[in-house]
Tab-separated table of C-alpha atoms in Angstrom:
chain	number	residue	atom	x	y	z
A	1	MET	CA	0.268	-0.060	-0.110
A	2	ALA	CA	2.487	2.403	0.896
A	3	ASN	CA	4.696	1.221	-2.602
A	4	ALA	CA	0.558	2.708	-4.153
A	5	GLY	CA	0.668	6.003	-2.640
A	6	LEU	CA	3.839	6.904	-3.510
A	7	GLN	CA	2.796	5.959	-7.051
A	8	LEU	CA	-0.258	8.240	-6.855
A	9	LEU	CA	1.401	11.404	-5.047
A	10	GLY	CA	4.541	10.790	-7.540
A	11	PHE	CA	2.106	11.001	-10.624
A	12	ILE	CA	-0.426	13.881	-8.817
A	13	LEU	CA	3.043	15.762	-9.235
A	14	ALA	CA	4.230	14.834	-12.214
A	15	PHE	CA	0.490	15.608	-14.129
A	16	LEU	CA	0.716	19.043	-11.917
A	17	GLY	CA	4.346	19.866	-13.342
A	18	TRP	CA	3.260	19.018	-16.714
A	19	ILE	CA	0.453	21.075	-16.622
A	20	GLY	CA	2.948	24.247	-15.176
A	21	CYS	CA	4.540	22.882	-18.415
A	22	ILE	CA	1.233	24.290	-20.574
A	23	VAL	CA	0.730	27.692	-18.427
A	24	SER	CA	4.173	28.298	-18.700
A	25	THR	CA	4.095	28.387	-22.783
A	26	ALA	CA	1.518	30.067	-22.765
A	27	LEU	CA	1.826	33.008	-20.385
A	28	PRO	CA	2.898	36.118	-22.521
A	29	GLN	CA	4.851	37.242	-19.127
A	30	TRP	CA	8.608	35.695	-19.392
A	31	LYS	CA	9.738	39.279	-19.261
A	32	ILE	CA	9.275	41.985	-17.912
A	33	TYR	CA	10.019	45.429	-18.192
A	34	SER	CA	12.504	47.164	-16.426
A	35	TYR	CA	11.861	50.021	-14.421
A	36	ALA	CA	15.215	51.096	-13.399
A	37	GLY	CA	16.413	54.383	-14.340
A	38	ASP	CA	15.873	57.664	-14.452
A	39	ASN	CA	12.763	59.437	-16.543
A	40	ILE	CA	10.879	56.022	-16.578
A	41	VAL	CA	7.573	56.316	-17.890
A	42	THR	CA	5.594	53.626	-15.166
A	43	ALA	CA	2.046	54.213	-17.069
A	44	GLN	CA	2.519	51.004	-18.506
A	45	ALA	CA	3.785	47.431	-18.492
A	46	ILE	CA	5.305	46.204	-21.498
A	47	TYR	CA	6.514	42.081	-21.500
A	48	GLU	CA	7.255	39.147	-24.009
A	49	GLY	CA	6.647	36.584	-24.230
A	50	LEU	CA	7.911	32.963	-26.405
A	51	TRP	CA	5.075	33.965	-29.036
A	52	MET	CA	3.394	37.643	-28.408
A	53	SER	CA	4.712	40.939	-26.841
A	54	CYS	CA	2.169	42.757	-24.956
A	55	VAL	CA	2.160	46.434	-23.940
A	56	SER	CA	-0.093	46.865	-20.533
A	57	GLN	CA	-1.951	50.446	-20.038
A	58	SER	CA	-2.558	51.689	-16.988
A	59	THR	CA	-5.660	51.856	-17.741
A	60	GLY	CA	-6.580	48.573	-18.371
A	61	GLN	CA	-6.027	48.171	-22.200
A	62	ILE	CA	-3.567	45.493	-23.220
A	63	GLN	CA	-2.092	45.400	-26.257
A	64	CYS	CA	-0.242	42.008	-27.672
A	65	LYS	CA	1.507	41.663	-30.818
A	66	VAL	CA	2.811	38.146	-32.375
A	67	PHE	CA	6.076	37.431	-33.530
A	68	ASP	CA	5.750	37.229	-36.968
A	69	SER	CA	9.021	35.745	-38.803
A	70	LEU	CA	10.287	32.140	-37.052
A	71	LEU	CA	13.404	33.361	-38.771
A	72	ASN	CA	13.955	36.730	-37.157
A	73	LEU	CA	13.844	35.836	-34.362
A	74	SER	CA	16.557	34.888	-32.101
A	75	SER	CA	18.624	31.682	-32.049
A	76	THR	CA	17.744	31.762	-27.494
A	77	LEU	CA	13.632	31.983	-28.014
A	78	GLN	CA	14.097	29.646	-30.441
A	79	ALA	CA	15.193	27.157	-28.912
A	80	THR	CA	13.541	28.109	-25.724
A	81	ARG	CA	10.209	26.819	-27.706
A	82	ALA	CA	11.525	23.863	-28.714
A	83	LEU	CA	12.463	22.401	-26.102
A	84	MET	CA	9.116	24.176	-23.920
A	85	VAL	CA	7.480	21.973	-26.827
A	86	ILE	CA	9.288	18.496	-26.376
A	87	GLY	CA	9.007	18.983	-22.404
A	88	ILE	CA	5.217	18.973	-23.127
A	89	LEU	CA	4.921	16.055	-25.107
A	90	LEU	CA	6.930	13.971	-23.659
A	91	GLY	CA	4.515	14.879	-20.547
A	92	LEU	CA	1.973	13.916	-22.739
A	93	ILE	CA	3.386	10.563	-23.471
A	94	ALA	CA	4.732	9.948	-20.043
A	95	ILE	CA	1.105	10.024	-18.440
A	96	PHE	CA	0.299	7.791	-21.149
A	97	VAL	CA	2.544	5.024	-19.814
A	98	ALA	CA	3.150	5.845	-16.123
A	99	THR	CA	-1.232	5.197	-15.825
A	100	ILE	CA	-0.759	1.769	-16.961
A	101	GLY	CA	1.706	1.416	-14.334
A	102	MET	CA	-0.420	2.778	-11.682
A	103	LYS	CA	-1.358	0.173	-9.429
A	104	CYS	CA	-4.815	1.519	-8.704
A	105	MET	CA	-5.521	0.534	-12.502
A	106	LYS	CA	-6.559	-2.854	-13.855
A	107	CYS	CA	-3.853	-2.775	-17.186
A	108	LEU	CA	-1.663	-5.265	-16.998
A	109	GLU	CA	-2.726	-7.056	-13.400
A	110	ASP	CA	-1.695	-10.614	-14.747
A	111	ASP	CA	2.235	-10.074	-15.079
A	112	GLU	CA	3.170	-7.363	-11.318
A	113	VAL	CA	6.704	-6.384	-13.058
A	114	GLN	CA	5.911	-5.400	-16.149
A	115	LYS	CA	2.901	-3.170	-14.743
A	116	MET	CA	5.215	-1.310	-12.597
A	117	ARG	CA	7.979	-0.945	-15.549
A	118	MET	CA	5.569	0.863	-17.097
A	119	ALA	CA	5.557	2.902	-14.502
A	120	VAL	CA	9.243	3.245	-14.202
A	121	ILE	CA	8.962	3.899	-17.941
A	122	GLY	CA	6.962	6.772	-17.048
A	123	GLY	CA	8.654	8.132	-14.700
A	124	VAL	CA	12.047	7.490	-16.893
A	125	ILE	CA	10.004	10.134	-19.521
A	126	PHE	CA	8.786	12.533	-17.105
A	127	LEU	CA	12.233	13.115	-15.462
A	128	ILE	CA	13.275	13.921	-18.949
A	129	ALA	CA	10.365	16.361	-19.353
A	130	GLY	CA	11.447	17.875	-17.190
A	131	LEU	CA	15.094	18.806	-17.745
A	132	ALA	CA	14.023	20.205	-21.175
A	133	VAL	CA	11.890	21.962	-19.549
A	134	LEU	CA	15.246	23.415	-16.738
A	135	VAL	CA	16.945	23.599	-19.779
A	136	ALA	CA	14.831	25.615	-21.224
A	137	THR	CA	13.880	27.452	-18.450
A	138	ALA	CA	16.843	28.610	-16.933
A	139	TRP	CA	18.904	29.234	-20.698
A	140	TYR	CA	16.008	31.727	-21.472
A	141	GLY	CA	16.653	33.320	-17.905
A	142	ASN	CA	20.197	33.550	-18.532
A	143	ARG	CA	19.825	35.113	-21.644
A	144	ILE	CA	17.823	38.235	-19.580
A	145	VAL	CA	20.409	38.417	-17.486
A	146	GLN	CA	23.075	38.436	-19.638
A	147	GLU	CA	21.674	41.636	-21.120
A	148	PHE	CA	20.679	43.082	-18.515
A	149	TYR	CA	23.973	43.979	-16.980
A	150	ASP	CA	25.566	44.105	-20.510
A	151	PRO	CA	26.869	48.024	-20.673
A	152	MET	CA	25.754	48.304	-24.477
A	153	THR	CA	22.577	47.510	-23.276
A	154	PRO	CA	19.814	50.929	-22.777
A	155	VAL	CA	18.669	51.642	-19.534
A	156	ASN	CA	15.036	51.825	-20.848
A	157	ALA	CA	15.718	48.326	-22.732
A	158	ARG	CA	15.454	46.110	-19.932
A	159	TYR	CA	13.789	43.496	-18.957
A	160	GLU	CA	13.460	41.834	-15.550
A	161	PHE	CA	11.669	37.588	-14.788
A	162	GLY	CA	8.749	37.306	-15.449
A	163	GLN	CA	5.973	35.265	-13.899
A	164	ALA	CA	5.685	32.730	-16.742
A	165	LEU	CA	9.616	32.192	-16.150
A	166	PHE	CA	9.472	31.318	-12.389
A	167	THR	CA	6.547	29.213	-13.404
A	168	GLY	CA	8.515	26.751	-15.662
A	169	TRP	CA	11.253	26.529	-12.635
A	170	ALA	CA	8.042	25.517	-10.204
A	171	ALA	CA	6.597	22.976	-13.066
A	172	ALA	CA	9.981	21.739	-13.924
A	173	SER	CA	10.739	21.125	-10.518
A	174	LEU	CA	6.853	19.368	-9.825
A	175	CYS	CA	7.977	16.957	-13.197
A	176	LEU	CA	11.424	15.874	-12.127
A	177	LEU	CA	10.315	15.327	-8.105
A	178	GLY	CA	7.284	13.277	-9.083
A	179	GLY	CA	9.253	11.590	-11.905
A	180	ALA	CA	12.071	10.470	-9.469
A	181	LEU	CA	8.840	8.796	-6.839
A	182	LEU	CA	7.740	7.120	-9.432
A	183	CYS	CA	11.222	5.764	-10.634
A	184	CYS	CA	10.764	4.518	-6.916
A	185	SER	CA	8.890	1.528	-7.806
A	186	CYS	CA	11.037	-0.167	-9.465
A	187	PRO	CA	10.276	-4.007	-9.110
A	188	ARG	CA	12.735	-5.922	-6.913
A	189	LYS	CA	15.279	-8.261	-7.908
A	190	THR	CA	14.139	-11.496	-6.316
A	191	THR	CA	17.392	-13.752	-4.882
A	192	SER	CA	17.025	-16.925	-6.458
A	193	TYR	CA	18.127	-19.548	-4.566
A	194	PRO	CA	19.195	-23.207	-6.213
A	195	THR	CA	16.271	-26.191	-5.809
A	196	PRO	CA	16.743	-28.021	-2.551
A	197	ARG	CA	17.574	-31.667	-3.800
A	198	PRO	CA	15.175	-34.342	-2.357
A	199	TYR	CA	15.995	-36.536	0.192
A	200	PRO	CA	16.422	-40.504	-0.348
A	201	LYS	CA	13.220	-42.078	0.269
A	202	PRO	CA	13.601	-44.780	3.120
A	203	ALA	CA	13.428	-48.286	1.444
A	204	PRO	CA	10.131	-50.209	1.963
A	205	SER	CA	9.926	-52.469	5.011
A	206	SER	CA	9.763	-56.353	3.243
A	207	GLY	CA	7.058	-57.200	6.964
A	208	LYS	CA	10.014	-59.800	8.403
A	209	ASP	CA	11.019	-59.215	11.312
A	210	TYR	CA	14.140	-59.859	12.403
A	211	VAL	CA	15.411	-60.708	16.160
C-alpha cells in the first residue's frame, strides 16, 4: 500500500508539473520591462513571451502582437520554444505510460513486474521532460541576466524575470520530483536460490522382523 501511495503521489506531482509547463509556455510574461533608471514611464507595462509581446496600459487596456517571422527571432527564443514543446509532448507520453503502470489501474494485472516497469518508464520520461523544461527556462533566464548587465544595452531596454519563468521553474521541479517518485516503484530483483535436493526415501520394509 505504501508503494501504491508513493506512485500516486509521484503521478499527481508530475501531472501538475506538466500542467504548469503548458501554462508557462502559453503565458506572455517571460520577461517584464525593468523600471530601472530615471525618466521611466510607469503608466504602461511591457512584457514578452515565447509567442508574443504585450503592452498593458494603466487603464487596463492590453495590446499584444504575435511574433510574425520565425526566422527573425533570436536563437535563444527558438531553442526555448522547441524545448518547451518537447517537454510538453514528452509529458503527455509519460502520462499515458505511467497510467498503465499505476497499481490503482487494472491494466496488466496479470503481470505485476511488467506493470511496475511501465510505471518506471513513465517516471523516466517525466524526468526527461522536466530536464527539457528546466534547460529551456534556465537558458532563457540566463539570457535575460546577460542583457540586463550588458553595458551596451540601453537602460530603457532592460528586462527582468517574469511570472511565466518562475512558473516554468516550478513546473520543471514538480516533473522531476514526480518522475523520481515513480522511478522508486522499480521492481526488486528476487534472489534465486538453488532448488533443494530431495532426501532419499527409506526402503520399504519387507514385513519380516529379525531378532
